[in-house]
Amino acid sequence: MRNSLYVFHKLCVNITPGRWPSLLLQNRLYAKYFPDFFQNPIFRKEDQAKLIENNELSKYTTVPVLPPSASETSMHFDPLVNKVINHIMKDGNKKLARSLLEKAFENVKRKQIERYHLAKTPEQKAKIELDPKNILHKAVENSKPMLQLLPIKRGGITYQVPGPITEHRSLFLAIKWLLEATTEKERTVHFPEQFAWEIMDAANNTGKVVKRKQDLHRLCEANRAYAHYRWQ
Amino acid sequence: MLSRNLRIACRRYSQSVTTFRTSEISPAQQNSNQIGLFYTLDNDLCKQLYGHGGLPKCFLKQTKTFTETTFMIRQPALEIIECIKATDFNKPAIRYVLHGEEGTGKSMTIAHLLHYAHQEGFLIIHVPWVSNWLRRVSRYKEMANSLTKEGFVDIPLDAAAWLLHFKTQNQHLLKSGELKVSKDYEWSKREKTPAGSTLLELIEHGIVRVKYACDVVDTLLHEVKLLSNTKQCKTFVAIDGYNGFFNPLTNLHTPTKKKVAPEEVTLTASFLELTKNDWTNGVMLLSTDAIAHPEYEQESYLPKYLLYRKGFDHIDPFVPIEVSNYTEKEFMTCASYYRDRLWLRGSPDIEKELKITSAHNPYRFMELCAPL
């Protein structure tokens, strides 16, 4: 059944839009290399071990699998890093976005290694986080808001009503704020340099982004009285 | 079977981890057993030899992060050291030409050999990067028509900076005052350098009176040749990016907006004169680099392509020395050195991937490690 649908898809793609407009409205207008029922590959050793442990491996033996993309198969691949790269990206220029983030990571690493060498006691040295990827994770974690304000109209007045936020949106806001804080810079300072400072600050629970998050929380606290408008 | 392989792999890995440094800090004593190992340079010596250029910018950054300057002992440098040791210095000076792909370590080999030359008491004539003179046009680049040579262009500030570089590199030889000028040189009505004054005085004149810096460089190189011929000093010439002298055009232009060819610059003429083998008691180490070539995408990194016919004929009997990518052993010691300096962390499997993605290229390897 699915296969036949796929063929139908393909047919639709080949047809010029002028002839069957009504049919095409429901379908994609671009060709797709693999049909939807192809599964994403599971190539990480840890993930495979988990499958074997849960006896789920037999499920995947008969399913057609997509080839993995080149960047995903790298040892250093990290989904969050990839997400941030996609947020930095403009006009689909991923190569540039990736190089910018990598330079920022390099700056972070140089600073941290320098601090490491300056630290005197082994305890101080142990405290210093040297992995820029971990620092980014920490920074994003620290800048994620827990609440949000929603504009809700009641009796002709729009109230800013505090409410819970989804995991997905809070991640989005954290990355967005980090990037917005980075672009507020002197013209002579380059993006990687500023972004390095921002994530190091945020990982430290200081800086512009964490303040912005706290401000939002404070506002939510202040607007607590409107909370019932969410359901009334 | 598997456990045996694993054991062998473990042993190999642990061996490479333990030995990546050598205590042999004198380049003359280094031998082929130490290939791939790192030796540390003294900070004061670094400042003296490479203070005004000589180490690539990216490497300088590394030295700051690693809080030390270390060179890897590699085959090309050892080969040249052996050649120099076996050279008969009564014969015309031999020219060694370093060539190789981008990022394989040509400049680092030159830096290593400068250390050797310094220890062996050579007079060092070192040009850190030819294209800095001919292609980098900063806002304050000063140009003037030559007073002494018709139709030539002077770049006095660069020449003066180079004189300072020469002075700091050879301060111990110049201070002794044994190297003397052979004849009178008259710069203007009131300024002249009489015969018998030391080279240091000549250089000081060039630095103080920047107007005459290019002429001073020309004279200095001429005098050094004479001194070497008379066995008063032995000379080590090292020029990085030598093929820059033979490019069709430079980025310089005269006030009338006419583009300048490299052979119309006085410094080029002086250094081309120096690299002829009409003098004895010296060593010449030149490097041809694809980055110094004007075309963006070069077809080849080999000297014949980069030097053009003209340059190739100019240095024709020369010893070509290829600087190639890391060997397996060099790569492993480099990786363990990076691990020691915290530049690389994580599981040992990362090396496997980096080995493939960098294709054993030293510069690529360093770059790829940077964001990890």
PDB file of C-alpha atoms in Angstrom, chain B residues 28-172:
ATOM      1  CA  ALA B  28      73.166  18.865  15.851  1.00  0.00           C
ATOM      2  CA  GLN B  29      72.934  15.829  18.147  1.00  0.00           C
ATOM      3  CA  GLN B  30      69.491  14.688  17.047  1.00  0.00           C
ATOM      4  CA  ASN B  31      69.401  11.473  15.088  1.00  0.00           C
ATOM      5  CA  SER B  32      66.939   9.290  13.245  1.00  0.00           C
ATOM      6  CA  ASN B  33      65.944   7.453  16.452  1.00  0.00           C
ATOM      7  CA  GLN B  34      64.234  10.614  17.593  1.00  0.00           C
ATOM      8  CA  ILE B  35      62.113  11.161  14.499  1.00  0.00           C
ATOM      9  CA  GLY B  36      58.611  12.166  15.500  1.00  0.00           C
ATOM     10  CA  LEU B  37      59.595  13.285  18.995  1.00  0.00           C
ATOM     11  CA  PHE B  38      59.220  16.801  20.336  1.00  0.00           C
ATOM     12  CA  TYR B  39      61.986  18.894  21.828  1.00  0.00           C
ATOM     13  CA  THR B  40      61.506  22.094  23.771  1.00  0.00           C
ATOM     14  CA  LEU B  41      63.137  25.401  22.923  1.00  0.00           C
ATOM     15  CA  ASP B  42      64.377  27.948  25.372  1.00  0.00           C
ATOM     16  CA  ASN B  43      62.088  30.998  25.570  1.00  0.00           C
ATOM     17  CA  ASP B  44      64.864  33.577  25.274  1.00  0.00           C
ATOM     18  CA  LEU B  45      66.267  31.827  22.237  1.00  0.00           C
ATOM     19  CA  CYS B  46      62.814  31.787  20.675  1.00  0.00           C
ATOM     20  CA  LYS B  47      62.499  35.504  21.153  1.00  0.00           C
ATOM     21  CA  GLN B  48      65.903  36.046  19.603  1.00  0.00           C
ATOM     22  CA  LEU B  49      65.447  33.782  16.595  1.00  0.00           C
ATOM     23  CA  TYR B  50      61.755  34.151  15.816  1.00  0.00           C
ATOM     24  CA  GLY B  51      60.874  37.398  17.582  1.00  0.00           C
ATOM     25  CA  HIS B  52      60.417  39.289  14.327  1.00  0.00           C
ATOM     26  CA  GLY B  53      58.855  36.466  12.330  1.00  0.00           C
ATOM     27  CA  GLY B  54      59.848  32.972  11.424  1.00  0.00           C
ATOM     28  CA  LEU B  55      57.112  30.930  13.064  1.00  0.00           C
ATOM     29  CA  PRO B  56      53.716  30.635  11.369  1.00  0.00           C
ATOM     30  CA  LYS B  57      50.964  32.636  13.023  1.00  0.00           C
ATOM     31  CA  CYS B  58      48.849  29.612  13.890  1.00  0.00           C
ATOM     32  CA  PHE B  59      51.839  27.964  15.528  1.00  0.00           C
ATOM     33  CA  LEU B  60      52.495  31.057  17.623  1.00  0.00           C
ATOM     34  CA  LYS B  61      48.948  30.801  18.917  1.00  0.00           C
ATOM     35  CA  GLN B  62      49.622  27.211  19.881  1.00  0.00           C
ATOM     36  CA  THR B  63      52.785  28.125  21.763  1.00  0.00           C
ATOM     37  CA  LYS B  64      50.761  30.547  23.838  1.00  0.00           C
ATOM     38  CA  THR B  65      48.092  27.964  24.617  1.00  0.00           C
ATOM     39  CA  PHE B  66      50.590  25.196  25.296  1.00  0.00           C
ATOM     40  CA  THR B  67      52.827  27.557  27.352  1.00  0.00           C
ATOM     41  CA  GLU B  68      55.936  26.216  25.621  1.00  0.00           C
ATOM     42  CA  THR B  69      57.590  26.129  22.199  1.00  0.00           C
ATOM     43  CA  THR B  70      58.290  22.636  20.940  1.00  0.00           C
ATOM     44  CA  PHE B  71      59.409  21.383  17.544  1.00  0.00           C
ATOM     45  CA  MET B  72      58.912  17.924  16.202  1.00  0.00           C
ATOM     46  CA  ILE B  73      62.091  16.325  14.904  1.00  0.00           C
ATOM     47  CA  ARG B  74      61.335  15.271  11.358  1.00  0.00           C
ATOM     48  CA  GLN B  75      63.093  13.565   8.503  1.00  0.00           C
ATOM     49  CA  PRO B  76      63.641  16.562   6.143  1.00  0.00           C
ATOM     50  CA  ALA B  77      65.382  18.631   8.829  1.00  0.00           C
ATOM     51  CA  LEU B  78      67.625  15.734   9.843  1.00  0.00           C
ATOM     52  CA  GLU B  79      68.434  15.074   6.214  1.00  0.00           C
ATOM     53  CA  ILE B  80      69.557  18.653   5.640  1.00  0.00           C
ATOM     54  CA  ILE B  81      71.562  18.685   8.884  1.00  0.00           C
ATOM     55  CA  GLU B  82      73.387  15.564   7.754  1.00  0.00           C
ATOM     56  CA  CYS B  83      74.031  17.124   4.347  1.00  0.00           C
ATOM     57  CA  ILE B  84      75.392  20.285   5.951  1.00  0.00           C
ATOM     58  CA  LYS B  85      77.679  18.218   8.177  1.00  0.00           C
ATOM     59  CA  ALA B  86      79.077  16.425   5.127  1.00  0.00           C
ATOM     60  CA  THR B  87      79.461  19.568   3.028  1.00  0.00           C
ATOM     61  CA  ASP B  88      82.830  20.791   1.797  1.00  0.00           C
ATOM     62  CA  PHE B  89      82.613  24.510   2.488  1.00  0.00           C
ATOM     63  CA  ASN B  90      85.364  25.372  -0.001  1.00  0.00           C
ATOM     64  CA  LYS B  91      82.969  24.532  -2.819  1.00  0.00           C
ATOM     65  CA  PRO B  92      80.186  26.893  -3.955  1.00  0.00           C
ATOM     66  CA  ALA B  93      77.279  27.113  -1.540  1.00  0.00           C
ATOM     67  CA  ILE B  94      74.651  24.399  -1.956  1.00  0.00           C
ATOM     68  CA  ARG B  95      70.985  25.322  -2.353  1.00  0.00           C
ATOM     69  CA  TYR B  96      68.359  23.163  -0.704  1.00  0.00           C
ATOM     70  CA  VAL B  97      64.806  23.647  -1.852  1.00  0.00           C
ATOM     71  CA  LEU B  98      62.009  22.564   0.462  1.00  0.00           C
ATOM     72  CA  HIS B  99      58.778  21.714  -1.260  1.00  0.00           C
ATOM     73  CA  GLY B 100      55.592  20.001  -0.263  1.00  0.00           C
ATOM     74  CA  GLU B 101      51.849  20.367   0.007  1.00  0.00           C
ATOM     75  CA  GLU B 102      50.267  23.107   2.065  1.00  0.00           C
ATOM     76  CA  GLY B 103      50.494  22.625   5.818  1.00  0.00           C
ATOM     77  CA  THR B 104      53.108  19.883   5.805  1.00  0.00           C
ATOM     78  CA  GLY B 105      55.658  21.896   7.788  1.00  0.00           C
ATOM     79  CA  LYS B 106      58.044  23.617   5.422  1.00  0.00           C
ATOM     80  CA  SER B 107      58.217  26.757   7.533  1.00  0.00           C
ATOM     81  CA  MET B 108      58.590  24.653  10.671  1.00  0.00           C
ATOM     82  CA  THR B 109      61.491  22.798   9.066  1.00  0.00           C
ATOM     83  CA  ILE B 110      63.140  26.127   8.338  1.00  0.00           C
ATOM     84  CA  ALA B 111      62.555  27.189  11.951  1.00  0.00           C
ATOM     85  CA  HIS B 112      64.144  23.956  13.180  1.00  0.00           C
ATOM     86  CA  LEU B 113      67.165  24.472  10.926  1.00  0.00           C
ATOM     87  CA  LEU B 114      67.534  28.075  12.057  1.00  0.00           C
ATOM     88  CA  HIS B 115      67.995  26.716  15.543  1.00  0.00           C
ATOM     89  CA  TYR B 116      70.673  24.371  14.206  1.00  0.00           C
ATOM     90  CA  ALA B 117      72.405  27.198  12.321  1.00  0.00           C
ATOM     91  CA  HIS B 118      72.323  29.389  15.403  1.00  0.00           C
ATOM     92  CA  GLN B 119      73.972  26.692  17.496  1.00  0.00           C
ATOM     93  CA  GLU B 120      76.623  25.964  14.906  1.00  0.00           C
ATOM     94  CA  GLY B 121      77.598  29.620  14.798  1.00  0.00           C
ATOM     95  CA  PHE B 122      76.377  30.426  11.308  1.00  0.00           C
ATOM     96  CA  LEU B 123      75.605  34.002  10.367  1.00  0.00           C
ATOM     97  CA  ILE B 124      71.874  33.788   9.681  1.00  0.00           C
ATOM     98  CA  ILE B 125      70.245  35.606   6.803  1.00  0.00           C
ATOM     99  CA  HIS B 126      66.582  34.783   7.227  1.00  0.00           C
ATOM    100  CA  VAL B 127      63.584  36.084   5.313  1.00  0.00           C
ATOM    101  CA  PRO B 128      60.447  35.011   7.213  1.00  0.00           C
ATOM    102  CA  TRP B 129      58.035  35.274   4.276  1.00  0.00           C
ATOM    103  CA  VAL B 130      58.803  36.916   0.952  1.00  0.00           C
ATOM    104  CA  SER B 131      55.183  37.737   0.184  1.00  0.00           C
ATOM    105  CA  ASN B 132      55.055  40.025   3.220  1.00  0.00           C
ATOM    106  CA  TRP B 133      57.121  42.435   1.181  1.00  0.00           C
ATOM    107  CA  LEU B 134      55.634  41.937  -2.242  1.00  0.00           C
ATOM    108  CA  ARG B 135      52.003  41.039  -1.728  1.00  0.00           C
ATOM    109  CA  ARG B 136      50.830  42.344   1.619  1.00  0.00           C
ATOM    110  CA  VAL B 137      49.988  45.993   1.028  1.00  0.00           C
ATOM    111  CA  SER B 138      49.089  47.500   4.375  1.00  0.00           C
ATOM    112  CA  ARG B 139      47.695  50.978   4.701  1.00  0.00           C
ATOM    113  CA  TYR B 140      51.052  52.351   5.765  1.00  0.00           C
ATOM    114  CA  LYS B 141      53.147  50.652   3.131  1.00  0.00           C
ATOM    115  CA  GLU B 142      55.805  53.118   2.118  1.00  0.00           C
ATOM    116  CA  MET B 143      57.221  53.072  -1.359  1.00  0.00           C
ATOM    117  CA  ALA B 144      59.815  55.248  -3.020  1.00  0.00           C
ATOM    118  CA  ASN B 145      61.739  55.254  -6.237  1.00  0.00           C
ATOM    119  CA  SER B 146      65.245  54.020  -5.726  1.00  0.00           C
ATOM    120  CA  LEU B 147      67.917  56.702  -5.568  1.00  0.00           C
ATOM    121  CA  THR B 148      70.743  54.473  -6.678  1.00  0.00           C
ATOM    122  CA  LYS B 149      69.167  52.120  -9.192  1.00  0.00           C
ATOM    123  CA  GLU B 150      67.325  53.525 -12.157  1.00  0.00           C
ATOM    124  CA  GLY B 151      63.764  52.237 -12.557  1.00  0.00           C
ATOM    125  CA  PHE B 152      63.700  50.353  -9.254  1.00  0.00           C
ATOM    126  CA  VAL B 153      61.305  50.668  -6.344  1.00  0.00           C
ATOM    127  CA  ASP B 154      62.312  50.782  -2.668  1.00  0.00           C
ATOM    128  CA  ILE B 155      60.226  49.496   0.241  1.00  0.00           C
ATOM    129  CA  PRO B 156      62.252  51.192   2.986  1.00  0.00           C
ATOM    130  CA  LEU B 157      60.125  50.354   6.028  1.00  0.00           C
ATOM    131  CA  ASP B 158      60.159  46.645   5.258  1.00  0.00           C
ATOM    132  CA  ALA B 159      63.878  46.769   4.619  1.00  0.00           C
ATOM    133  CA  ALA B 160      64.491  48.513   7.951  1.00  0.00           C
ATOM    134  CA  ALA B 161      62.296  45.965   9.752  1.00  0.00           C
ATOM    135  CA  TRP B 162      64.282  43.191   8.140  1.00  0.00           C
ATOM    136  CA  LEU B 163      67.563  44.791   9.217  1.00  0.00           C
ATOM    137  CA  LEU B 164      66.277  44.792  12.780  1.00  0.00           C
ATOM    138  CA  HIS B 165      65.373  41.121  12.386  1.00  0.00           C
ATOM    139  CA  PHE B 166      68.866  40.391  11.090  1.00  0.00           C
ATOM    140  CA  LYS B 167      70.414  42.323  13.948  1.00  0.00           C
ATOM    141  CA  THR B 168      68.480  40.470  16.664  1.00  0.00           C
ATOM    142  CA  GLN B 169      69.102  37.069  15.110  1.00  0.00           C
ATOM    143  CA  ASN B 170      72.849  37.584  14.874  1.00  0.00           C
ATOM    144  CA  GLN B 171      73.443  39.839  17.883  1.00  0.00           C
ATOM    145  CA  HIS B 172      76.138  37.611  19.405  1.00  0.00           C
TER     146      HIS B 172
END
